[in-house]
Amino acid sequence: MSEAPAKTPVSKSPFWRFSVKFYAVPGVAPACIELQDQAGVDVNLLFFLLWNAAQGRALNNAEVAELEDSFGAWRDLAVVPLRNVRRALKNPPPIMTPDVAEGFRTRVKAVELEAERLQQEAMYALARSGRIGRKAASALDAVRGNVAAYQAALRPFPAGPLEVILTAFAKFETPGRDRAE
């Protein structure tokens, strides 16, 4: 997910609501950005795996690798280029006044967030189809397995930020959490 947005797009998806709330947990946003920048983690995919774990669903290595391949095309086409433009606009060329560049950067950030929401809507539709995952013994067992499967598809994640995410998830996961519809 992009840095804290001024206005979060509205969605009825429990997955999107989970993501927005979890990203706001202290320490989660910088840990996500570190995982994204250092290990190539797709934060939307990571959150999808966390959300599935919160639903008591575990995914296997093949399913996670397929998700990475499937959603990677959208990420590479839409999300990453928008992120790169937004980040570059933090230091605009001198021809552009800082306030004009920041106004444009804010609009790019909104479009980037919309691209992420659209990715999550597609992921949520897949979850609702029932084609992926299996019932896990517990959310914590599922999250460990889901994250391990993602690391197998990508590469090992930096331990520090991963620990922040897993610790936050363990505290965040509650009996009253959103359920898949």
GROMACS .gro file of N, CA and C in nm:
model
  543
    1MET      N    1   0.085  -0.117   0.000
    1MET     CA    2   0.000   0.000   0.000
    1MET      C    3   0.089   0.123   0.000
    2SER      N    4   0.037   0.231  -0.052
    2SER     CA    5   0.116   0.354  -0.056
    2SER      C    6   0.119   0.416   0.083
    3GLU      N    7   0.199   0.519   0.096
    3GLU     CA    8   0.206   0.587   0.224
    3GLU      C    9   0.068   0.637   0.263
    4ALA      N   10   0.051   0.680   0.387
    4ALA     CA   11  -0.081   0.716   0.440
    4ALA      C   12  -0.155   0.810   0.345
    5PRO      N   13  -0.272   0.769   0.298
    5PRO     CA   14  -0.346   0.850   0.202
    5PRO      C   15  -0.426   0.960   0.270
    6ALA      N   16  -0.452   1.067   0.195
    6ALA     CA   17  -0.537   1.173   0.246
    6ALA      C   18  -0.682   1.123   0.252
    7LYS      N   19  -0.722   1.050   0.150
    7LYS     CA   20  -0.858   0.997   0.145
    7LYS      C   21  -0.852   0.855   0.091
    8THR      N   22  -0.897   0.760   0.169
    8THR     CA   23  -0.894   0.620   0.130
    8THR      C   24  -1.017   0.588   0.045
    9PRO      N   25  -0.998   0.522  -0.070
    9PRO     CA   26  -1.114   0.482  -0.150
    9PRO      C   27  -1.209   0.394  -0.069
   10VAL      N   28  -1.336   0.406  -0.100
   10VAL     CA   29  -1.438   0.329  -0.031
   10VAL      C   30  -1.454   0.193  -0.098
   11SER      N   31  -1.471   0.090  -0.016
   11SER     CA   32  -1.493  -0.044  -0.068
   11SER      C   33  -1.578  -0.120   0.033
   12LYS      N   34  -1.662  -0.208  -0.016
   12LYS     CA   35  -1.742  -0.293   0.072
   12LYS      C   36  -1.667  -0.421   0.109
   13SER      N   37  -1.552  -0.442   0.051
   13SER     CA   38  -1.475  -0.563   0.073
   13SER      C   39  -1.419  -0.569   0.215
   14PRO      N   40  -1.445  -0.678   0.286
   14PRO     CA   41  -1.385  -0.694   0.419
   14PRO      C   42  -1.233  -0.703   0.410
   15PHE      N   43  -1.181  -0.750   0.298
   15PHE     CA   44  -1.036  -0.755   0.279
   15PHE      C   45  -0.978  -0.613   0.274
   16TRP      N   46  -1.042  -0.523   0.200
   16TRP     CA   47  -0.995  -0.385   0.193
   16TRP      C   48  -1.002  -0.319   0.331
   17ARG      N   49  -1.112  -0.341   0.402
   17ARG     CA   50  -1.125  -0.282   0.537
   17ARG      C   51  -1.016  -0.335   0.629
   18PHE      N   52  -0.989  -0.465   0.622
   18PHE     CA   53  -0.880  -0.525   0.700
   18PHE      C   54  -0.748  -0.455   0.667
   19SER      N   55  -0.721  -0.439   0.538
   19SER     CA   56  -0.594  -0.382   0.494
   19SER      C   57  -0.576  -0.240   0.544
   20VAL      N   58  -0.679  -0.158   0.531
   20VAL     CA   59  -0.671  -0.019   0.576
   20VAL      C   60  -0.646  -0.013   0.726
   21LYS      N   61  -0.719  -0.095   0.802
   21LYS     CA   62  -0.702  -0.095   0.948
   21LYS      C   63  -0.565  -0.150   0.988
   22PHE      N   64  -0.521  -0.257   0.923
   22PHE     CA   65  -0.394  -0.318   0.960
   22PHE      C   66  -0.278  -0.226   0.923
   23TYR      N   67  -0.285  -0.160   0.809
   23TYR     CA   68  -0.179  -0.069   0.766
   23TYR      C   69  -0.163   0.047   0.864
   24ALA      N   70  -0.270   0.082   0.933
   24ALA     CA   71  -0.266   0.193   1.029
   24ALA      C   72  -0.208   0.152   1.165
   25VAL      N   73  -0.187   0.023   1.189
   25VAL     CA   74  -0.129  -0.022   1.315
   25VAL      C   75   0.012   0.034   1.325
   26PRO      N   76   0.048   0.093   1.440
   26PRO     CA   77   0.182   0.151   1.453
   26PRO      C   78   0.292   0.051   1.416
   27GLY      N   79   0.383   0.097   1.332
   27GLY     CA   80   0.497   0.017   1.289
   27GLY      C   81   0.473  -0.064   1.163
   28VAL      N   82   0.347  -0.089   1.128
   28VAL     CA   83   0.318  -0.174   1.012
   28VAL      C   84   0.355  -0.105   0.882
   29ALA      N   85   0.318   0.020   0.862
   29ALA     CA   86   0.347   0.089   0.736
   29ALA      C   87   0.497   0.091   0.705
   30PRO      N   88   0.582   0.136   0.798
   30PRO     CA   89   0.725   0.135   0.763
   30PRO      C   90   0.780  -0.006   0.741
   31ALA      N   91   0.729  -0.105   0.813
   31ALA     CA   92   0.773  -0.243   0.792
   31ALA      C   93   0.733  -0.290   0.653
   32CYS      N   94   0.612  -0.255   0.609
   32CYS     CA   95   0.566  -0.293   0.476
   32CYS      C   96   0.652  -0.229   0.368
   33ILE      N   97   0.682  -0.102   0.384
   33ILE     CA   98   0.763  -0.032   0.285
   33ILE      C   99   0.903  -0.093   0.279
   34GLU      N  100   0.957  -0.129   0.393
   34GLU     CA  101   1.089  -0.194   0.396
   34GLU      C  102   1.084  -0.330   0.326
   35LEU      N  103   0.981  -0.409   0.352
   35LEU     CA  104   0.967  -0.538   0.284
   35LEU      C  105   0.951  -0.519   0.133
   36GLN      N  106   0.874  -0.420   0.095
   36GLN     CA  107   0.851  -0.389  -0.045
   36GLN      C  108   0.982  -0.348  -0.113
   37ASP      N  109   1.055  -0.258  -0.050
   37ASP     CA  110   1.176  -0.204  -0.112
   37ASP      C  111   1.295  -0.300  -0.106
   38GLN      N  112   1.306  -0.378   0.000
   38GLN     CA  113   1.422  -0.465   0.016
   38GLN      C  114   1.402  -0.605  -0.043
   39ALA      N  115   1.279  -0.654  -0.043
   39ALA     CA  116   1.257  -0.793  -0.086
   39ALA      C  117   1.157  -0.806  -0.201
   40GLY      N  118   1.106  -0.693  -0.251
   40GLY     CA  119   1.012  -0.701  -0.362
   40GLY      C  120   0.874  -0.751  -0.323
   41VAL      N  121   0.840  -0.740  -0.196
   41VAL     CA  122   0.710  -0.788  -0.147
   41VAL      C  123   0.598  -0.701  -0.202
   42ASP      N  124   0.495  -0.765  -0.253
   42ASP     CA  125   0.372  -0.696  -0.293
   42ASP      C  126   0.289  -0.688  -0.166
   43VAL      N  127   0.277  -0.568  -0.111
   43VAL     CA  128   0.206  -0.552   0.016
   43VAL      C  129   0.062  -0.596   0.005
   44ASN      N  130  -0.001  -0.574  -0.110
   44ASN     CA  131  -0.139  -0.622  -0.127
   44ASN      C  132  -0.146  -0.773  -0.117
   45LEU      N  133  -0.050  -0.842  -0.176
   45LEU     CA  134  -0.048  -0.988  -0.168
   45LEU      C  135  -0.018  -1.032  -0.025
   46LEU      N  136   0.076  -0.966   0.040
   46LEU     CA  137   0.105  -0.998   0.180
   46LEU      C  138  -0.020  -0.981   0.265
   47PHE      N  139  -0.091  -0.869   0.246
   47PHE     CA  140  -0.213  -0.846   0.324
   47PHE      C  141  -0.320  -0.948   0.289
   48PHE      N  142  -0.327  -0.991   0.164
   48PHE     CA  143  -0.423  -1.094   0.125
   48PHE      C  144  -0.394  -1.224   0.201
   49LEU      N  145  -0.267  -1.256   0.214
   49LEU     CA  146  -0.228  -1.376   0.289
   49LEU      C  147  -0.260  -1.361   0.437
   50LEU      N  148  -0.238  -1.242   0.491
   50LEU     CA  149  -0.273  -1.216   0.631
   50LEU      C  150  -0.424  -1.223   0.651
   51TRP      N  151  -0.497  -1.161   0.562
   51TRP     CA  152  -0.643  -1.160   0.574
   51TRP      C  153  -0.698  -1.302   0.565
   52ASN      N  154  -0.646  -1.381   0.470
   52ASN     CA  155  -0.689  -1.521   0.462
   52ASN      C  156  -0.657  -1.594   0.591
   53ALA      N  157  -0.541  -1.569   0.648
   53ALA     CA  158  -0.505  -1.631   0.776
   53ALA      C  159  -0.603  -1.590   0.884
   54ALA      N  160  -0.641  -1.463   0.885
   54ALA     CA  161  -0.738  -1.416   0.985
   54ALA      C  162  -0.873  -1.486   0.967
   55GLN      N  163  -0.900  -1.533   0.846
   55GLN     CA  164  -1.023  -1.608   0.818
   55GLN      C  165  -1.005  -1.756   0.846
   56GLY      N  166  -0.883  -1.794   0.892
   56GLY     CA  167  -0.855  -1.935   0.920
   56GLY      C  168  -0.822  -2.014   0.794
   57ARG      N  169  -0.774  -1.946   0.689
   57ARG     CA  170  -0.743  -2.011   0.561
   57ARG      C  171  -0.593  -2.010   0.537
   58ALA      N  172  -0.540  -2.125   0.504
   58ALA     CA  173  -0.399  -2.141   0.470
   58ALA      C  174  -0.386  -2.170   0.322
   59LEU      N  175  -0.286  -2.110   0.260
   59LEU     CA  176  -0.259  -2.134   0.119
   59LEU      C  177  -0.128  -2.209   0.106
   60ASN      N  178  -0.118  -2.293   0.004
   60ASN     CA  179   0.006  -2.368  -0.015
   60ASN      C  180   0.102  -2.291  -0.106
   61ASN      N  181   0.222  -2.344  -0.121
   61ASN     CA  182   0.325  -2.277  -0.201
   61ASN      C  183   0.280  -2.254  -0.344
   62ALA      N  184   0.218  -2.354  -0.405
   62ALA     CA  185   0.175  -2.341  -0.545
   62ALA      C  186   0.069  -2.231  -0.560
   63GLU      N  187  -0.025  -2.224  -0.466
   63GLU     CA  188  -0.129  -2.121  -0.473
   63GLU      C  189  -0.069  -1.981  -0.460
   64VAL      N  190   0.025  -1.966  -0.367
   64VAL     CA  191   0.087  -1.835  -0.347
   64VAL      C  192   0.172  -1.797  -0.468
   65ALA      N  193   0.245  -1.891  -0.524
   65ALA     CA  194   0.324  -1.864  -0.645
   65ALA      C  195   0.232  -1.822  -0.759
   66GLU      N  196   0.117  -1.889  -0.772
   66GLU     CA  197   0.021  -1.853  -0.876
   66GLU      C  198  -0.035  -1.713  -0.853
   67LEU      N  199  -0.063  -1.678  -0.728
   67LEU     CA  200  -0.111  -1.543  -0.696
   67LEU      C  201  -0.006  -1.439  -0.733
   68GLU      N  202   0.119  -1.467  -0.699
   68GLU     CA  203   0.228  -1.375  -0.731
   68GLU      C  204   0.236  -1.354  -0.882
   69ASP      N  205   0.228  -1.462  -0.957
   69ASP     CA  206   0.233  -1.452  -1.104
   69ASP      C  207   0.111  -1.377  -1.158
   70SER      N  208  -0.007  -1.413  -1.111
   70SER     CA  209  -0.130  -1.354  -1.163
   70SER      C  210  -0.141  -1.206  -1.133
   71PHE      N  211  -0.119  -1.169  -1.009
   71PHE     CA  212  -0.138  -1.030  -0.969
   71PHE      C  213  -0.015  -0.945  -0.994
   72GLY      N  214   0.098  -1.009  -1.021
   72GLY     CA  215   0.219  -0.936  -1.053
   72GLY      C  216   0.206  -0.854  -1.180
   73ALA      N  217   0.129  -0.904  -1.275
   73ALA     CA  218   0.110  -0.830  -1.400
   73ALA      C  219   0.042  -0.695  -1.374
   74TRP      N  220  -0.062  -0.693  -1.292
   74TRP     CA  221  -0.131  -0.568  -1.259
   74TRP      C  222  -0.039  -0.477  -1.178
   75ARG      N  223   0.028  -0.534  -1.081
   75ARG     CA  224   0.121  -0.457  -0.997
   75ARG      C  225   0.225  -0.388  -1.085
   76ASP      N  226   0.285  -0.465  -1.178
   76ASP     CA  227   0.392  -0.410  -1.262
   76ASP      C  228   0.341  -0.309  -1.365
   77LEU      N  229   0.218  -0.329  -1.411
   77LEU     CA  230   0.159  -0.239  -1.510
   77LEU      C  231   0.107  -0.109  -1.448
   78ALA      N  232   0.042  -0.118  -1.335
   78ALA     CA  233  -0.029  -0.002  -1.279
   78ALA      C  234   0.029   0.048  -1.147
   79VAL      N  235   0.044  -0.038  -1.050
   79VAL     CA  236   0.079   0.006  -0.915
   79VAL      C  237   0.222   0.059  -0.908
   80VAL      N  238   0.318  -0.018  -0.954
   80VAL     CA  239   0.459   0.022  -0.941
   80VAL      C  240   0.491   0.150  -1.019
   81PRO      N  241   0.447   0.164  -1.145
   81PRO     CA  242   0.476   0.291  -1.213
   81PRO      C  243   0.417   0.413  -1.141
   82LEU      N  244   0.296   0.399  -1.090
   82LEU     CA  245   0.236   0.510  -1.015
   82LEU      C  246   0.315   0.539  -0.887
   83ARG      N  247   0.357   0.434  -0.819
   83ARG     CA  248   0.439   0.451  -0.698
   83ARG      C  249   0.569   0.524  -0.732
   84ASN      N  250   0.631   0.485  -0.843
   84ASN     CA  251   0.757   0.547  -0.882
   84ASN      C  252   0.740   0.696  -0.913
   85VAL      N  253   0.631   0.731  -0.981
   85VAL     CA  254   0.603   0.872  -1.009
   85VAL      C  255   0.579   0.947  -0.878
   86ARG      N  256   0.496   0.890  -0.790
   86ARG     CA  257   0.467   0.956  -0.662
   86ARG      C  258   0.595   0.980  -0.584
   87ARG      N  259   0.678   0.880  -0.575
   87ARG     CA  260   0.803   0.894  -0.500
   87ARG      C  261   0.895   0.997  -0.564
   88ALA      N  262   0.905   0.997  -0.696
   88ALA     CA  263   0.991   1.093  -0.766
   88ALA      C  264   0.945   1.236  -0.743
   89LEU      N  265   0.816   1.255  -0.727
   89LEU     CA  266   0.763   1.390  -0.707
   89LEU      C  267   0.792   1.447  -0.568
   90LYS      N  268   0.847   1.366  -0.479
   90LYS     CA  269   0.890   1.420  -0.349
   90LYS      C  270   1.001   1.524  -0.370
   91ASN      N  271   1.078   1.505  -0.476
   91ASN     CA  272   1.186   1.598  -0.511
   91ASN      C  273   1.167   1.640  -0.657
   92PRO      N  274   1.073   1.731  -0.681
   92PRO     CA  275   1.041   1.767  -0.819
   92PRO      C  276   1.155   1.847  -0.883
   93PRO      N  277   1.159   1.849  -1.015
   93PRO     CA  278   1.259   1.931  -1.084
   93PRO      C  279   1.236   2.079  -1.050
   94PRO      N  280   1.341   2.160  -1.053
   94PRO     CA  281   1.328   2.301  -1.014
   94PRO      C  282   1.230   2.382  -1.099
   95ILE      N  283   1.198   2.336  -1.218
   95ILE     CA  284   1.104   2.410  -1.304
   95ILE      C  285   0.963   2.411  -1.244
   96MET      N  286   0.934   2.315  -1.158
   96MET     CA  287   0.801   2.303  -1.098
   96MET      C  288   0.806   2.356  -0.954
   97THR      N  289   0.711   2.441  -0.919
   97THR     CA  290   0.709   2.491  -0.782
   97THR      C  291   0.670   2.377  -0.688
   98PRO      N  292   0.724   2.377  -0.566
   98PRO     CA  293   0.694   2.267  -0.473
   98PRO      C  294   0.545   2.248  -0.447
   99ASP      N  295   0.468   2.356  -0.435
   99ASP     CA  296   0.326   2.339  -0.405
   99ASP      C  297   0.250   2.279  -0.523
  100VAL      N  298   0.285   2.316  -0.646
  100VAL     CA  299   0.221   2.258  -0.764
  100VAL      C  300   0.257   2.110  -0.773
  101ALA      N  301   0.385   2.079  -0.754
  101ALA     CA  302   0.429   1.939  -0.760
  101ALA      C  303   0.361   1.857  -0.652
  102GLU      N  304   0.346   1.913  -0.533
  102GLU     CA  305   0.282   1.838  -0.424
  102GLU      C  306   0.135   1.814  -0.453
  103GLY      N  307   0.068   1.911  -0.513
  103GLY     CA  308  -0.072   1.891  -0.552
  103GLY      C  309  -0.086   1.778  -0.653
  104PHE      N  310   0.003   1.775  -0.750
  104PHE     CA  311   0.002   1.668  -0.849
  104PHE      C  312   0.037   1.536  -0.783
  105ARG      N  313   0.137   1.536  -0.695
  105ARG     CA  314   0.178   1.415  -0.623
  105ARG      C  315   0.060   1.357  -0.543
  106THR      N  316  -0.019   1.443  -0.483
  106THR     CA  317  -0.136   1.399  -0.406
  106THR      C  318  -0.237   1.330  -0.497
  107ARG      N  319  -0.256   1.383  -0.617
  107ARG     CA  320  -0.349   1.320  -0.712
  107ARG      C  321  -0.294   1.186  -0.761
  108VAL      N  322  -0.164   1.179  -0.785
  108VAL     CA  323  -0.103   1.053  -0.826
  108VAL      C  324  -0.118   0.949  -0.715
  109LYS      N  325  -0.099   0.994  -0.590
  109LYS     CA  326  -0.113   0.902  -0.477
  109LYS      C  327  -0.255   0.846  -0.470
  110ALA      N  328  -0.354   0.929  -0.498
  110ALA     CA  329  -0.493   0.882  -0.497
  110ALA      C  330  -0.515   0.778  -0.607
  111VAL      N  331  -0.457   0.798  -0.723
  111VAL     CA  332  -0.471   0.702  -0.833
  111VAL      C  333  -0.396   0.573  -0.799
  112GLU      N  334  -0.280   0.586  -0.739
  112GLU     CA  335  -0.205   0.468  -0.695
  112GLU      C  336  -0.287   0.385  -0.596
  113LEU      N  337  -0.347   0.451  -0.501
  113LEU     CA  338  -0.428   0.382  -0.402
  113LEU      C  339  -0.550   0.315  -0.467
  114GLU      N  340  -0.606   0.380  -0.566
  114GLU     CA  341  -0.719   0.320  -0.639
  114GLU      C  342  -0.672   0.195  -0.714
  115ALA      N  343  -0.553   0.199  -0.773
  115ALA     CA  344  -0.498   0.082  -0.841
  115ALA      C  345  -0.479  -0.033  -0.742
  116GLU      N  346  -0.434  -0.001  -0.621
  116GLU     CA  347  -0.419  -0.104  -0.518
  116GLU      C  348  -0.554  -0.159  -0.475
  117ARG      N  349  -0.653  -0.071  -0.463
  117ARG     CA  350  -0.787  -0.117  -0.425
  117ARG      C  351  -0.844  -0.209  -0.532
  118LEU      N  352  -0.824  -0.176  -0.658
  118LEU     CA  353  -0.873  -0.261  -0.766
  118LEU      C  354  -0.805  -0.398  -0.761
  119GLN      N  355  -0.676  -0.401  -0.731
  119GLN     CA  356  -0.606  -0.528  -0.715
  119GLN      C  357  -0.667  -0.608  -0.601
  120GLN      N  358  -0.694  -0.539  -0.491
  120GLN     CA  359  -0.752  -0.609  -0.378
  120GLN      C  360  -0.894  -0.658  -0.407
  121GLU      N  361  -0.971  -0.583  -0.484
  121GLU     CA  362  -1.106  -0.628  -0.520
  121GLU      C  363  -1.097  -0.759  -0.600
  122ALA      N  364  -1.000  -0.766  -0.692
  122ALA     CA  365  -0.982  -0.889  -0.770
  122ALA      C  366  -0.938  -1.004  -0.680
  123MET      N  367  -0.853  -0.976  -0.585
  123MET     CA  368  -0.809  -1.079  -0.490
  123MET      C  369  -0.926  -1.127  -0.404
  124TYR      N  370  -1.008  -1.034  -0.360
  124TYR     CA  371  -1.123  -1.068  -0.278
  124TYR      C  372  -1.221  -1.157  -0.357
  125ALA      N  373  -1.242  -1.124  -0.485
  125ALA     CA  374  -1.329  -1.206  -0.570
  125ALA      C  375  -1.275  -1.349  -0.579
  126LEU      N  376  -1.144  -1.362  -0.590
  126LEU     CA  377  -1.083  -1.495  -0.594
  126LEU      C  378  -1.107  -1.568  -0.462
  127ALA      N  379  -1.090  -1.499  -0.351
  127ALA     CA  380  -1.113  -1.561  -0.220
  127ALA      C  381  -1.258  -1.609  -0.207
  128ARG      N  382  -1.350  -1.528  -0.254
  128ARG     CA  383  -1.492  -1.564  -0.246
  128ARG      C  384  -1.526  -1.684  -0.334
  129SER      N  385  -1.446  -1.708  -0.437
  129SER     CA  386  -1.473  -1.820  -0.527
  129SER      C  387  -1.449  -1.954  -0.458
  130GLY      N  388  -1.372  -1.954  -0.351
  130GLY     CA  389  -1.343  -2.077  -0.279
  130GLY      C  390  -1.240  -2.166  -0.347
  131ARG      N  391  -1.175  -2.115  -0.451
  131ARG     CA  392  -1.080  -2.196  -0.528
  131ARG      C  393  -0.944  -2.210  -0.460
  132ILE      N  394  -0.915  -2.127  -0.362
  132ILE     CA  395  -0.783  -2.133  -0.300
  132ILE      C  396  -0.794  -2.151  -0.150
  133GLY      N  397  -0.692  -2.209  -0.093
  133GLY     CA  398  -0.683  -2.220   0.052
  133GLY      C  399  -0.755  -2.341   0.107
  134ARG      N  400  -0.723  -2.365   0.232
  134ARG     CA  401  -0.786  -2.474   0.307
  134ARG      C  402  -0.799  -2.428   0.451
  135LYS      N  403  -0.883  -2.492   0.526
  135LYS     CA  404  -0.903  -2.456   0.667
  135LYS      C  405  -0.774  -2.485   0.744
  136ALA      N  406  -0.735  -2.390   0.828
  136ALA     CA  407  -0.615  -2.404   0.909
  136ALA      C  408  -0.655  -2.428   1.054
  137ALA      N  409  -0.563  -2.483   1.132
  137ALA     CA  410  -0.589  -2.509   1.274
  137ALA      C  411  -0.614  -2.378   1.349
  138SER      N  412  -0.541  -2.272   1.312
  138SER     CA  413  -0.558  -2.142   1.377
  138SER      C  414  -0.509  -2.033   1.283
  139ALA      N  415  -0.547  -1.911   1.314
  139ALA     CA  416  -0.502  -1.798   1.233
  139ALA      C  417  -0.351  -1.784   1.239
  140LEU      N  418  -0.292  -1.807   1.355
  140LEU     CA  419  -0.147  -1.794   1.367
  140LEU      C  420  -0.075  -1.904   1.289
  141ASP      N  421  -0.127  -2.025   1.289
  141ASP     CA  422  -0.069  -2.132   1.206
  141ASP      C  423  -0.080  -2.094   1.059
  142ALA      N  424  -0.196  -2.042   1.020
  142ALA     CA  425  -0.218  -2.004   0.881
  142ALA      C  426  -0.124  -1.892   0.839
  143VAL      N  427  -0.107  -1.791   0.924
  143VAL     CA  428  -0.022  -1.679   0.885
  143VAL      C  429   0.123  -1.724   0.869
  144ARG      N  430   0.169  -1.810   0.957
  144ARG     CA  431   0.307  -1.861   0.944
  144ARG      C  432   0.324  -1.936   0.812
  145GLY      N  433   0.229  -2.024   0.782
  145GLY     CA  434   0.236  -2.101   0.658
  145GLY      C  435   0.221  -2.014   0.534
  146ASN      N  436   0.129  -1.917   0.539
  146ASN     CA  437   0.107  -1.829   0.424
  146ASN      C  438   0.230  -1.744   0.394
  147VAL      N  439   0.291  -1.691   0.500
  147VAL     CA  440   0.410  -1.608   0.482
  147VAL      C  441   0.527  -1.695   0.434
  148ALA      N  442   0.541  -1.814   0.488
  148ALA     CA  443   0.647  -1.905   0.443
  148ALA      C  444   0.628  -1.939   0.294
  149ALA      N  445   0.505  -1.959   0.252
  149ALA     CA  446   0.477  -1.988   0.111
  149ALA      C  447   0.513  -1.868   0.024
  150TYR      N  448   0.487  -1.747   0.073
  150TYR     CA  449   0.521  -1.627  -0.004
  150TYR      C  450   0.674  -1.612  -0.015
  151GLN      N  451   0.743  -1.639   0.094
  151GLN     CA  452   0.889  -1.633   0.088
  151GLN      C  453   0.944  -1.737  -0.008
  152ALA      N  454   0.881  -1.854  -0.014
  152ALA     CA  455   0.925  -1.958  -0.108
  152ALA      C  456   0.905  -1.912  -0.252
  153ALA      N  457   0.801  -1.834  -0.277
  153ALA     CA  458   0.772  -1.784  -0.411
  153ALA      C  459   0.864  -1.669  -0.449
  154LEU      N  460   0.911  -1.594  -0.351
  154LEU     CA  461   0.990  -1.474  -0.377
  154LEU      C  462   1.135  -1.499  -0.335
  155ARG      N  463   1.160  -1.477  -0.209
  155ARG     CA  464   1.289  -1.500  -0.143
  155ARG      C  465   1.268  -1.467   0.004
  156PRO      N  466   1.361  -1.507   0.090
  156PRO     CA  467   1.342  -1.475   0.232
  156PRO      C  468   1.327  -1.325   0.255
  157PHE      N  469   1.237  -1.291   0.344
  157PHE     CA  470   1.212  -1.151   0.376
  157PHE      C  471   1.306  -1.106   0.487
  158PRO      N  472   1.342  -0.978   0.491
  158PRO     CA  473   1.422  -0.928   0.602
  158PRO      C  474   1.351  -0.957   0.735
  159ALA      N  475   1.427  -1.010   0.830
  159ALA     CA  476   1.368  -1.058   0.956
  159ALA      C  477   1.302  -0.947   1.037
  160GLY      N  478   1.364  -0.832   1.048
  160GLY     CA  479   1.311  -0.724   1.132
  160GLY      C  480   1.171  -0.680   1.094
  161PRO      N  481   1.153  -0.634   0.969
  161PRO     CA  482   1.018  -0.590   0.932
  161PRO      C  483   0.916  -0.703   0.930
  162LEU      N  484   0.961  -0.823   0.896
  162LEU     CA  485   0.868  -0.937   0.898
  162LEU      C  486   0.820  -0.962   1.041
  163GLU      N  487   0.909  -0.954   1.136
  163GLU     CA  488   0.871  -0.973   1.277
  163GLU      C  489   0.770  -0.867   1.322
  164VAL      N  490   0.790  -0.744   1.277
  164VAL     CA  491   0.694  -0.636   1.309
  164VAL      C  492   0.555  -0.673   1.257
  165ILE      N  493   0.549  -0.720   1.133
  165ILE     CA  494   0.420  -0.756   1.071
  165ILE      C  495   0.355  -0.872   1.147
  166LEU      N  496   0.433  -0.977   1.173
  166LEU     CA  497   0.377  -1.094   1.240
  166LEU      C  498   0.333  -1.063   1.383
  167THR      N  499   0.410  -0.981   1.454
  167THR     CA  500   0.372  -0.941   1.590
  167THR      C  501   0.244  -0.857   1.587
  168ALA      N  502   0.238  -0.765   1.492
  168ALA     CA  503   0.117  -0.682   1.481
  168ALA      C  504  -0.004  -0.769   1.447
  169PHE      N  505   0.015  -0.866   1.358
  169PHE     CA  506  -0.095  -0.955   1.322
  169PHE      C  507  -0.143  -1.034   1.443
  170ALA      N  508  -0.050  -1.086   1.522
  170ALA     CA  509  -0.087  -1.166   1.639
  170ALA      C  510  -0.170  -1.084   1.737
  171LYS      N  511  -0.141  -0.957   1.747
  171LYS     CA  512  -0.217  -0.869   1.837
  171LYS      C  513  -0.346  -0.820   1.772
  172PHE      N  514  -0.344  -0.807   1.640
  172PHE     CA  515  -0.457  -0.752   1.564
  172PHE      C  516  -0.569  -0.854   1.548
  173GLU      N  517  -0.534  -0.978   1.527
  173GLU     CA  518  -0.629  -1.086   1.503
  173GLU      C  519  -0.716  -1.105   1.627
  174THR      N  520  -0.846  -1.085   1.610
  174THR     CA  521  -0.939  -1.099   1.722
  174THR      C  522  -1.060  -1.180   1.679
  175PRO      N  523  -1.136  -1.235   1.776
  175PRO     CA  524  -1.255  -1.313   1.741
  175PRO      C  525  -1.360  -1.234   1.663
  176GLY      N  526  -1.364  -1.102   1.677
  176GLY     CA  527  -1.466  -1.022   1.609
  176GLY      C  528  -1.422  -0.972   1.473
  177ARG      N  529  -1.320  -1.032   1.416
  177ARG     CA  530  -1.267  -0.986   1.288
  177ARG      C  531  -1.369  -1.004   1.175
  178ASP      N  532  -1.343  -0.932   1.063
  178ASP     CA  533  -1.428  -0.948   0.945
  178ASP      C  534  -1.414  -1.087   0.891
  179ARG      N  535  -1.519  -1.145   0.844
  179ARG     CA  536  -1.519  -1.278   0.783
  179ARG      C  537  -1.543  -1.266   0.634
  180ALA      N  538  -1.494  -1.363   0.561
  180ALA     CA  539  -1.522  -1.368   0.417
  180ALA      C  540  -1.672  -1.390   0.400
  181GLU      N  541  -1.725  -1.331   0.297
  181GLU     CA  542  -1.869  -1.346   0.274
  181GLU      C  543  -1.896  -1.468   0.190
   0.00000   0.00000   0.00000
